[in-house]
Amino acid sequence: MFDIKFQGLRIEPTLSASRELIKEGKSLYDVLEILEEGYNSSASKRKPNIIEKSIRKGNKEYKAVVAKTEVAYPDGFKEAVWRLIHFGKIGYKKERRREK
């Protein structure tokens, strides 16, 4: 599960992001698809090491936010990874409200 890579670095979810993925019934393969094929959806300026991308599927928009971080393991090994910090879904109605 953790061998999925984006730009040569593994994607590793945080505990809360893992829960968000499970809630939506998605996997890290879906996150990879969003990062590779999605559009930049940052509502505000982000730090250079953070990527926020979205993709629309039907009347839903899925968003993934990853941060490039370094992880140190107990044996002293360090590696750079993309840490999935948020995964979410936004729903859209096909019909807009009419103004009165």
mmCIF file of N, CA and C in Angstrom:
data_model
loop_
_atom_site.group_PDB
_atom_site.id
_atom_site.type_symbol
_atom_site.label_atom_id
_atom_site.label_comp_id
_atom_site.label_asym_id
_atom_site.label_seq_id
_atom_site.Cartn_x
_atom_site.Cartn_y
_atom_site.Cartn_z
ATOM 1 N N MET A 1 0.816 -1.198 0.000
ATOM 2 C CA MET A 1 0.000 0.000 0.000
ATOM 3 C C MET A 1 0.859 1.261 0.000
ATOM 4 N N PHE A 2 2.007 1.217 0.654
ATOM 5 C CA PHE A 2 2.824 2.415 0.766
ATOM 6 C C PHE A 2 3.904 2.491 -0.301
ATOM 7 N N ASP A 3 3.769 1.736 -1.386
ATOM 8 C CA ASP A 3 4.734 1.800 -2.478
ATOM 9 C C ASP A 3 4.263 2.726 -3.589
ATOM 10 N N ILE A 4 3.208 3.471 -3.361
ATOM 11 C CA ILE A 4 2.668 4.378 -4.358
ATOM 12 C C ILE A 4 3.494 5.657 -4.314
ATOM 13 N N LYS A 5 4.016 6.063 -5.490
ATOM 14 C CA LYS A 5 4.932 7.201 -5.531
ATOM 15 C C LYS A 5 4.416 8.312 -6.433
ATOM 16 N N PHE A 6 4.697 9.544 -6.038
ATOM 17 C CA PHE A 6 4.410 10.747 -6.812
ATOM 18 C C PHE A 6 5.712 11.535 -6.889
ATOM 19 N N GLN A 7 6.149 11.857 -8.086
ATOM 20 C CA GLN A 7 7.414 12.561 -8.321
ATOM 21 C C GLN A 7 8.586 11.847 -7.648
ATOM 22 N N GLY A 8 8.564 10.528 -7.654
ATOM 23 C CA GLY A 8 9.656 9.730 -7.125
ATOM 24 C C GLY A 8 9.663 9.533 -5.620
ATOM 25 N N LEU A 9 8.696 10.114 -4.902
ATOM 26 C CA LEU A 9 8.625 9.980 -3.444
ATOM 27 C C LEU A 9 7.352 9.234 -3.050
ATOM 28 N N ARG A 10 7.451 8.409 -2.017
ATOM 29 C CA ARG A 10 6.287 7.662 -1.540
ATOM 30 C C ARG A 10 5.228 8.612 -0.985
ATOM 31 N N ILE A 11 3.964 8.212 -1.107
ATOM 32 C CA ILE A 11 2.857 8.945 -0.486
ATOM 33 C C ILE A 11 2.519 8.218 0.805
ATOM 34 N N GLU A 12 2.583 8.938 1.916
ATOM 35 C CA GLU A 12 2.344 8.350 3.233
ATOM 36 C C GLU A 12 1.248 9.164 3.932
ATOM 37 N N PRO A 13 0.103 8.570 4.239
ATOM 38 C CA PRO A 13 -0.987 9.335 4.858
ATOM 39 C C PRO A 13 -0.802 9.509 6.366
ATOM 40 N N THR A 14 -1.305 10.634 6.880
ATOM 41 C CA THR A 14 -1.387 10.809 8.326
ATOM 42 C C THR A 14 -2.567 9.985 8.826
ATOM 43 N N LEU A 15 -2.689 9.842 10.121
ATOM 44 C CA LEU A 15 -3.793 9.072 10.690
ATOM 45 C C LEU A 15 -5.137 9.690 10.313
ATOM 46 N N SER A 16 -5.255 11.014 10.432
ATOM 47 C CA SER A 16 -6.532 11.655 10.104
ATOM 48 C C SER A 16 -6.838 11.549 8.610
ATOM 49 N N ALA A 17 -5.816 11.660 7.761
ATOM 50 C CA ALA A 17 -6.036 11.519 6.321
ATOM 51 C C ALA A 17 -6.431 10.083 5.970
ATOM 52 N N SER A 18 -5.877 9.108 6.680
ATOM 53 C CA SER A 18 -6.270 7.706 6.466
ATOM 54 C C SER A 18 -7.743 7.514 6.790
ATOM 55 N N ARG A 19 -8.185 8.137 7.862
ATOM 56 C CA ARG A 19 -9.608 8.055 8.236
ATOM 57 C C ARG A 19 -10.486 8.713 7.184
ATOM 58 N N GLU A 20 -10.030 9.848 6.631
ATOM 59 C CA GLU A 20 -10.797 10.529 5.585
ATOM 60 C C GLU A 20 -10.889 9.657 4.330
ATOM 61 N N LEU A 21 -9.807 8.989 3.973
ATOM 62 C CA LEU A 21 -9.823 8.083 2.815
ATOM 63 C C LEU A 21 -10.805 6.939 3.026
ATOM 64 N N ILE A 22 -10.761 6.335 4.201
ATOM 65 C CA ILE A 22 -11.659 5.217 4.512
ATOM 66 C C ILE A 22 -13.109 5.675 4.480
ATOM 67 N N LYS A 23 -13.375 6.851 5.033
ATOM 68 C CA LYS A 23 -14.742 7.391 5.062
ATOM 69 C C LYS A 23 -15.307 7.553 3.649
ATOM 70 N N GLU A 24 -14.459 7.975 2.715
ATOM 71 C CA GLU A 24 -14.903 8.187 1.330
ATOM 72 C C GLU A 24 -14.768 6.936 0.465
ATOM 73 N N GLY A 25 -14.207 5.861 1.014
ATOM 74 C CA GLY A 25 -14.035 4.627 0.254
ATOM 75 C C GLY A 25 -12.972 4.744 -0.831
ATOM 76 N N LYS A 26 -11.956 5.544 -0.591
ATOM 77 C CA LYS A 26 -10.889 5.774 -1.569
ATOM 78 C C LYS A 26 -9.572 5.195 -1.067
ATOM 79 N N SER A 27 -8.586 5.132 -1.962
ATOM 80 C CA SER A 27 -7.274 4.585 -1.608
ATOM 81 C C SER A 27 -6.184 5.560 -2.049
ATOM 82 N N LEU A 28 -4.938 5.184 -1.791
ATOM 83 C CA LEU A 28 -3.818 6.024 -2.211
ATOM 84 C C LEU A 28 -3.697 6.079 -3.737
ATOM 85 N N TYR A 29 -4.245 5.084 -4.439
ATOM 86 C CA TYR A 29 -4.252 5.141 -5.901
ATOM 87 C C TYR A 29 -5.131 6.295 -6.386
ATOM 88 N N ASP A 30 -6.237 6.547 -5.684
ATOM 89 C CA ASP A 30 -7.094 7.685 -6.022
ATOM 90 C C ASP A 30 -6.371 8.999 -5.748
ATOM 91 N N VAL A 31 -5.607 9.048 -4.657
ATOM 92 C CA VAL A 31 -4.819 10.240 -4.335
ATOM 93 C C VAL A 31 -3.792 10.486 -5.437
ATOM 94 N N LEU A 32 -3.127 9.430 -5.884
ATOM 95 C CA LEU A 32 -2.141 9.552 -6.957
ATOM 96 C C LEU A 32 -2.788 10.085 -8.231
ATOM 97 N N GLU A 33 -3.978 9.595 -8.557
ATOM 98 C CA GLU A 33 -4.695 10.079 -9.740
ATOM 99 C C GLU A 33 -4.993 11.570 -9.619
ATOM 100 N N ILE A 34 -5.423 12.013 -8.446
ATOM 101 C CA ILE A 34 -5.713 13.432 -8.229
ATOM 102 C C ILE A 34 -4.444 14.263 -8.392
ATOM 103 N N LEU A 35 -3.345 13.803 -7.817
ATOM 104 C CA LEU A 35 -2.096 14.559 -7.893
ATOM 105 C C LEU A 35 -1.553 14.630 -9.318
ATOM 106 N N GLU A 36 -1.715 13.566 -10.088
ATOM 107 C CA GLU A 36 -1.179 13.543 -11.450
ATOM 108 C C GLU A 36 -2.092 14.225 -12.461
ATOM 109 N N GLU A 37 -3.405 14.070 -12.318
ATOM 110 C CA GLU A 37 -4.333 14.560 -13.331
ATOM 111 C C GLU A 37 -5.162 15.758 -12.877
ATOM 112 N N GLY A 38 -5.128 16.073 -11.598
ATOM 113 C CA GLY A 38 -5.961 17.141 -11.060
ATOM 114 C C GLY A 38 -5.427 18.530 -11.351
ATOM 115 N N TYR A 39 -6.222 19.514 -10.965
ATOM 116 C CA TYR A 39 -5.850 20.915 -11.155
ATOM 117 C C TYR A 39 -5.535 21.540 -9.799
ATOM 118 N N ASN A 40 -4.723 22.584 -9.825
ATOM 119 C CA ASN A 40 -4.339 23.275 -8.600
ATOM 120 C C ASN A 40 -5.570 23.959 -8.015
ATOM 121 N N SER A 41 -5.893 23.663 -6.774
ATOM 122 C CA SER A 41 -7.114 24.207 -6.182
ATOM 123 C C SER A 41 -6.851 24.937 -4.876
ATOM 124 N N SER A 42 -5.655 25.423 -4.703
ATOM 125 C CA SER A 42 -5.312 26.118 -3.470
ATOM 126 C C SER A 42 -6.101 27.421 -3.383
ATOM 127 N N ALA A 43 -6.889 27.567 -2.317
ATOM 128 C CA ALA A 43 -7.696 28.766 -2.131
ATOM 129 C C ALA A 43 -6.840 29.930 -1.635
ATOM 130 N N SER A 44 -5.742 29.614 -0.984
ATOM 131 C CA SER A 44 -4.840 30.649 -0.488
ATOM 132 C C SER A 44 -3.407 30.231 -0.781
ATOM 133 N N LYS A 45 -2.487 31.147 -0.551
ATOM 134 C CA LYS A 45 -1.083 30.842 -0.819
ATOM 135 C C LYS A 45 -0.590 29.796 0.168
ATOM 136 N N ARG A 46 0.053 28.777 -0.357
ATOM 137 C CA ARG A 46 0.588 27.689 0.468
ATOM 138 C C ARG A 46 2.106 27.775 0.497
ATOM 139 N N LYS A 47 2.703 27.082 1.460
ATOM 140 C CA LYS A 47 4.157 26.982 1.502
ATOM 141 C C LYS A 47 4.618 26.220 0.261
ATOM 142 N N PRO A 48 5.868 26.439 -0.170
ATOM 143 C CA PRO A 48 6.346 25.776 -1.400
ATOM 144 C C PRO A 48 6.350 24.247 -1.331
ATOM 145 N N ASN A 49 6.399 23.677 -0.137
ATOM 146 C CA ASN A 49 6.450 22.216 -0.024
ATOM 147 C C ASN A 49 5.066 21.573 0.058
ATOM 148 N N ILE A 50 3.996 22.355 -0.096
ATOM 149 C CA ILE A 50 2.627 21.829 0.001
ATOM 150 C C ILE A 50 1.930 21.934 -1.354
ATOM 151 N N ILE A 51 1.302 20.830 -1.763
ATOM 152 C CA ILE A 51 0.540 20.782 -3.017
ATOM 153 C C ILE A 51 -0.913 20.461 -2.682
ATOM 154 N N GLU A 52 -1.824 21.242 -3.240
ATOM 155 C CA GLU A 52 -3.264 21.014 -3.069
ATOM 156 C C GLU A 52 -3.877 20.903 -4.457
ATOM 157 N N LYS A 53 -4.397 19.718 -4.775
ATOM 158 C CA LYS A 53 -4.987 19.497 -6.095
ATOM 159 C C LYS A 53 -6.359 18.862 -5.958
ATOM 160 N N SER A 54 -7.197 19.113 -6.974
ATOM 161 C CA SER A 54 -8.558 18.574 -6.997
ATOM 162 C C SER A 54 -8.856 17.982 -8.359
ATOM 163 N N ILE A 55 -9.869 17.129 -8.363
ATOM 164 C CA ILE A 55 -10.353 16.548 -9.618
ATOM 165 C C ILE A 55 -11.864 16.400 -9.488
ATOM 166 N N ARG A 56 -12.569 16.671 -10.584
ATOM 167 C CA ARG A 56 -14.029 16.542 -10.584
ATOM 168 C C ARG A 56 -14.426 15.224 -11.206
ATOM 169 N N LYS A 57 -15.346 14.539 -10.526
ATOM 170 C CA LYS A 57 -15.913 13.296 -11.045
ATOM 171 C C LYS A 57 -17.419 13.386 -10.846
ATOM 172 N N GLY A 58 -18.136 13.528 -11.948
ATOM 173 C CA GLY A 58 -19.582 13.682 -11.851
ATOM 174 C C GLY A 58 -19.917 14.984 -11.145
ATOM 175 N N ASN A 59 -20.754 14.892 -10.123
ATOM 176 C CA ASN A 59 -21.119 16.095 -9.377
ATOM 177 C C ASN A 59 -20.333 16.205 -8.069
ATOM 178 N N LYS A 60 -19.171 15.579 -8.019
ATOM 179 C CA LYS A 60 -18.316 15.620 -6.829
ATOM 180 C C LYS A 60 -16.931 16.146 -7.201
ATOM 181 N N GLU A 61 -16.306 16.827 -6.253
ATOM 182 C CA GLU A 61 -14.924 17.268 -6.407
ATOM 183 C C GLU A 61 -14.121 16.669 -5.263
ATOM 184 N N TYR A 62 -13.065 15.941 -5.609
ATOM 185 C CA TYR A 62 -12.199 15.326 -4.605
ATOM 186 C C TYR A 62 -10.917 16.135 -4.506
ATOM 187 N N LYS A 63 -10.473 16.380 -3.278
ATOM 188 C CA LYS A 63 -9.298 17.204 -3.034
ATOM 189 C C LYS A 63 -8.273 16.429 -2.220
ATOM 190 N N ALA A 64 -6.998 16.564 -2.609
ATOM 191 C CA ALA A 64 -5.890 15.957 -1.867
ATOM 192 C C ALA A 64 -4.860 17.041 -1.567
ATOM 193 N N VAL A 65 -4.389 17.064 -0.325
ATOM 194 C CA VAL A 65 -3.355 18.009 0.092
ATOM 195 C C VAL A 65 -2.181 17.200 0.626
ATOM 196 N N VAL A 66 -1.010 17.390 0.016
ATOM 197 C CA VAL A 66 0.192 16.675 0.440
ATOM 198 C C VAL A 66 1.298 17.671 0.769
ATOM 199 N N ALA A 67 2.153 17.281 1.712
ATOM 200 C CA ALA A 67 3.292 18.102 2.105
ATOM 201 C C ALA A 67 4.559 17.268 1.975
ATOM 202 N N LYS A 68 5.578 17.856 1.395
ATOM 203 C CA LYS A 68 6.863 17.162 1.252
ATOM 204 C C LYS A 68 7.606 17.280 2.582
ATOM 205 N N THR A 69 7.828 16.142 3.235
ATOM 206 C CA THR A 69 8.480 16.130 4.542
ATOM 207 C C THR A 69 9.543 15.042 4.585
ATOM 208 N N GLU A 70 10.365 15.107 5.609
ATOM 209 C CA GLU A 70 11.371 14.073 5.832
ATOM 210 C C GLU A 70 10.939 13.241 7.025
ATOM 211 N N VAL A 71 11.022 11.930 6.871
ATOM 212 C CA VAL A 71 10.618 11.008 7.932
ATOM 213 C C VAL A 71 11.862 10.294 8.441
ATOM 214 N N ALA A 72 12.011 10.243 9.764
ATOM 215 C CA ALA A 72 13.124 9.520 10.386
ATOM 216 C C ALA A 72 12.567 8.291 11.094
ATOM 217 N N TYR A 73 13.200 7.155 10.881
ATOM 218 C CA TYR A 73 12.774 5.899 11.486
ATOM 219 C C TYR A 73 13.664 5.569 12.686
ATOM 220 N N PRO A 74 13.206 4.689 13.582
ATOM 221 C CA PRO A 74 13.986 4.361 14.786
ATOM 222 C C PRO A 74 15.396 3.836 14.506
ATOM 223 N N ASP A 75 15.589 3.212 13.350
ATOM 224 C CA ASP A 75 16.927 2.686 13.040
ATOM 225 C C ASP A 75 17.870 3.756 12.482
ATOM 226 N N GLY A 76 17.392 5.011 12.415
ATOM 227 C CA GLY A 76 18.225 6.112 11.949
ATOM 228 C C GLY A 76 18.075 6.435 10.474
ATOM 229 N N PHE A 77 17.324 5.610 9.733
ATOM 230 C CA PHE A 77 17.111 5.846 8.307
ATOM 231 C C PHE A 77 16.179 7.035 8.119
ATOM 232 N N LYS A 78 16.530 7.927 7.193
ATOM 233 C CA LYS A 78 15.685 9.080 6.873
ATOM 234 C C LYS A 78 15.346 9.044 5.390
ATOM 235 N N GLU A 79 14.127 9.474 5.072
ATOM 236 C CA GLU A 79 13.729 9.575 3.667
ATOM 237 C C GLU A 79 12.720 10.694 3.502
ATOM 238 N N ALA A 80 12.712 11.278 2.316
ATOM 239 C CA ALA A 80 11.729 12.301 1.980
ATOM 240 C C ALA A 80 10.482 11.603 1.448
ATOM 241 N N VAL A 81 9.308 12.067 1.872
ATOM 242 C CA VAL A 81 8.035 11.493 1.437
ATOM 243 C C VAL A 81 7.031 12.615 1.201
ATOM 244 N N TRP A 82 5.974 12.294 0.469
ATOM 245 C CA TRP A 82 4.810 13.174 0.391
ATOM 246 C C TRP A 82 3.861 12.710 1.484
ATOM 247 N N ARG A 83 3.583 13.552 2.455
ATOM 248 C CA ARG A 83 2.686 13.213 3.556
ATOM 249 C C ARG A 83 1.294 13.719 3.193
ATOM 250 N N LEU A 84 0.344 12.802 3.038
ATOM 251 C CA LEU A 84 -1.042 13.182 2.762
ATOM 252 C C LEU A 84 -1.623 13.746 4.048
ATOM 253 N N ILE A 85 -1.943 15.047 4.043
ATOM 254 C CA ILE A 85 -2.441 15.684 5.262
ATOM 255 C C ILE A 85 -3.949 15.932 5.231
ATOM 256 N N HIS A 86 -4.558 15.854 4.034
ATOM 257 C CA HIS A 86 -6.015 16.034 3.958
ATOM 258 C C HIS A 86 -6.538 15.394 2.680
ATOM 259 N N PHE A 87 -7.710 14.765 2.799
ATOM 260 C CA PHE A 87 -8.439 14.254 1.646
ATOM 261 C C PHE A 87 -9.902 14.579 1.881
ATOM 262 N N GLY A 88 -10.551 15.211 0.907
ATOM 263 C CA GLY A 88 -11.943 15.587 1.113
ATOM 264 C C GLY A 88 -12.766 15.523 -0.157
ATOM 265 N N LYS A 89 -14.083 15.645 0.030
ATOM 266 C CA LYS A 89 -15.038 15.601 -1.075
ATOM 267 C C LYS A 89 -16.003 16.760 -0.919
ATOM 268 N N ILE A 90 -16.298 17.417 -2.043
ATOM 269 C CA ILE A 90 -17.274 18.497 -2.070
ATOM 270 C C ILE A 90 -18.329 18.107 -3.090
ATOM 271 N N GLY A 91 -19.593 18.281 -2.752
ATOM 272 C CA GLY A 91 -20.672 17.959 -3.676
ATOM 273 C C GLY A 91 -21.177 19.195 -4.390
ATOM 274 N N TYR A 92 -21.608 19.017 -5.632
ATOM 275 C CA TYR A 92 -22.170 20.098 -6.424
ATOM 276 C C TYR A 92 -23.550 19.699 -6.903
ATOM 277 N N LYS A 93 -24.465 20.668 -6.904
ATOM 278 C CA LYS A 93 -25.778 20.432 -7.489
ATOM 279 C C LYS A 93 -25.702 20.817 -8.955
ATOM 280 N N LYS A 94 -26.384 20.046 -9.786
ATOM 281 C CA LYS A 94 -26.348 20.332 -11.218
ATOM 282 C C LYS A 94 -27.117 21.608 -11.539
ATOM 283 N N GLU A 95 -28.185 21.866 -10.784
ATOM 284 C CA GLU A 95 -28.986 23.057 -11.010
ATOM 285 C C GLU A 95 -28.633 24.113 -9.987
ATOM 286 N N ARG A 96 -28.438 25.321 -10.436
ATOM 287 C CA ARG A 96 -28.174 26.415 -9.502
ATOM 288 C C ARG A 96 -29.498 27.030 -9.088
ATOM 289 N N ARG A 97 -29.485 27.637 -7.923
ATOM 290 C CA ARG A 97 -30.700 28.336 -7.479
ATOM 291 C C ARG A 97 -30.947 29.547 -8.358
ATOM 292 N N ARG A 98 -32.190 29.789 -8.603
ATOM 293 C CA ARG A 98 -32.551 30.979 -9.374
ATOM 294 C C ARG A 98 -32.743 32.142 -8.424
ATOM 295 N N GLU A 99 -32.256 33.295 -8.848
ATOM 296 C CA GLU A 99 -32.440 34.491 -8.020
ATOM 297 C C GLU A 99 -33.852 35.006 -8.215
ATOM 298 N N LYS A 100 -34.441 35.477 -7.119
ATOM 299 C CA LYS A 100 -35.822 35.981 -7.191
ATOM 300 C C LYS A 100 -35.839 37.462 -7.393
#
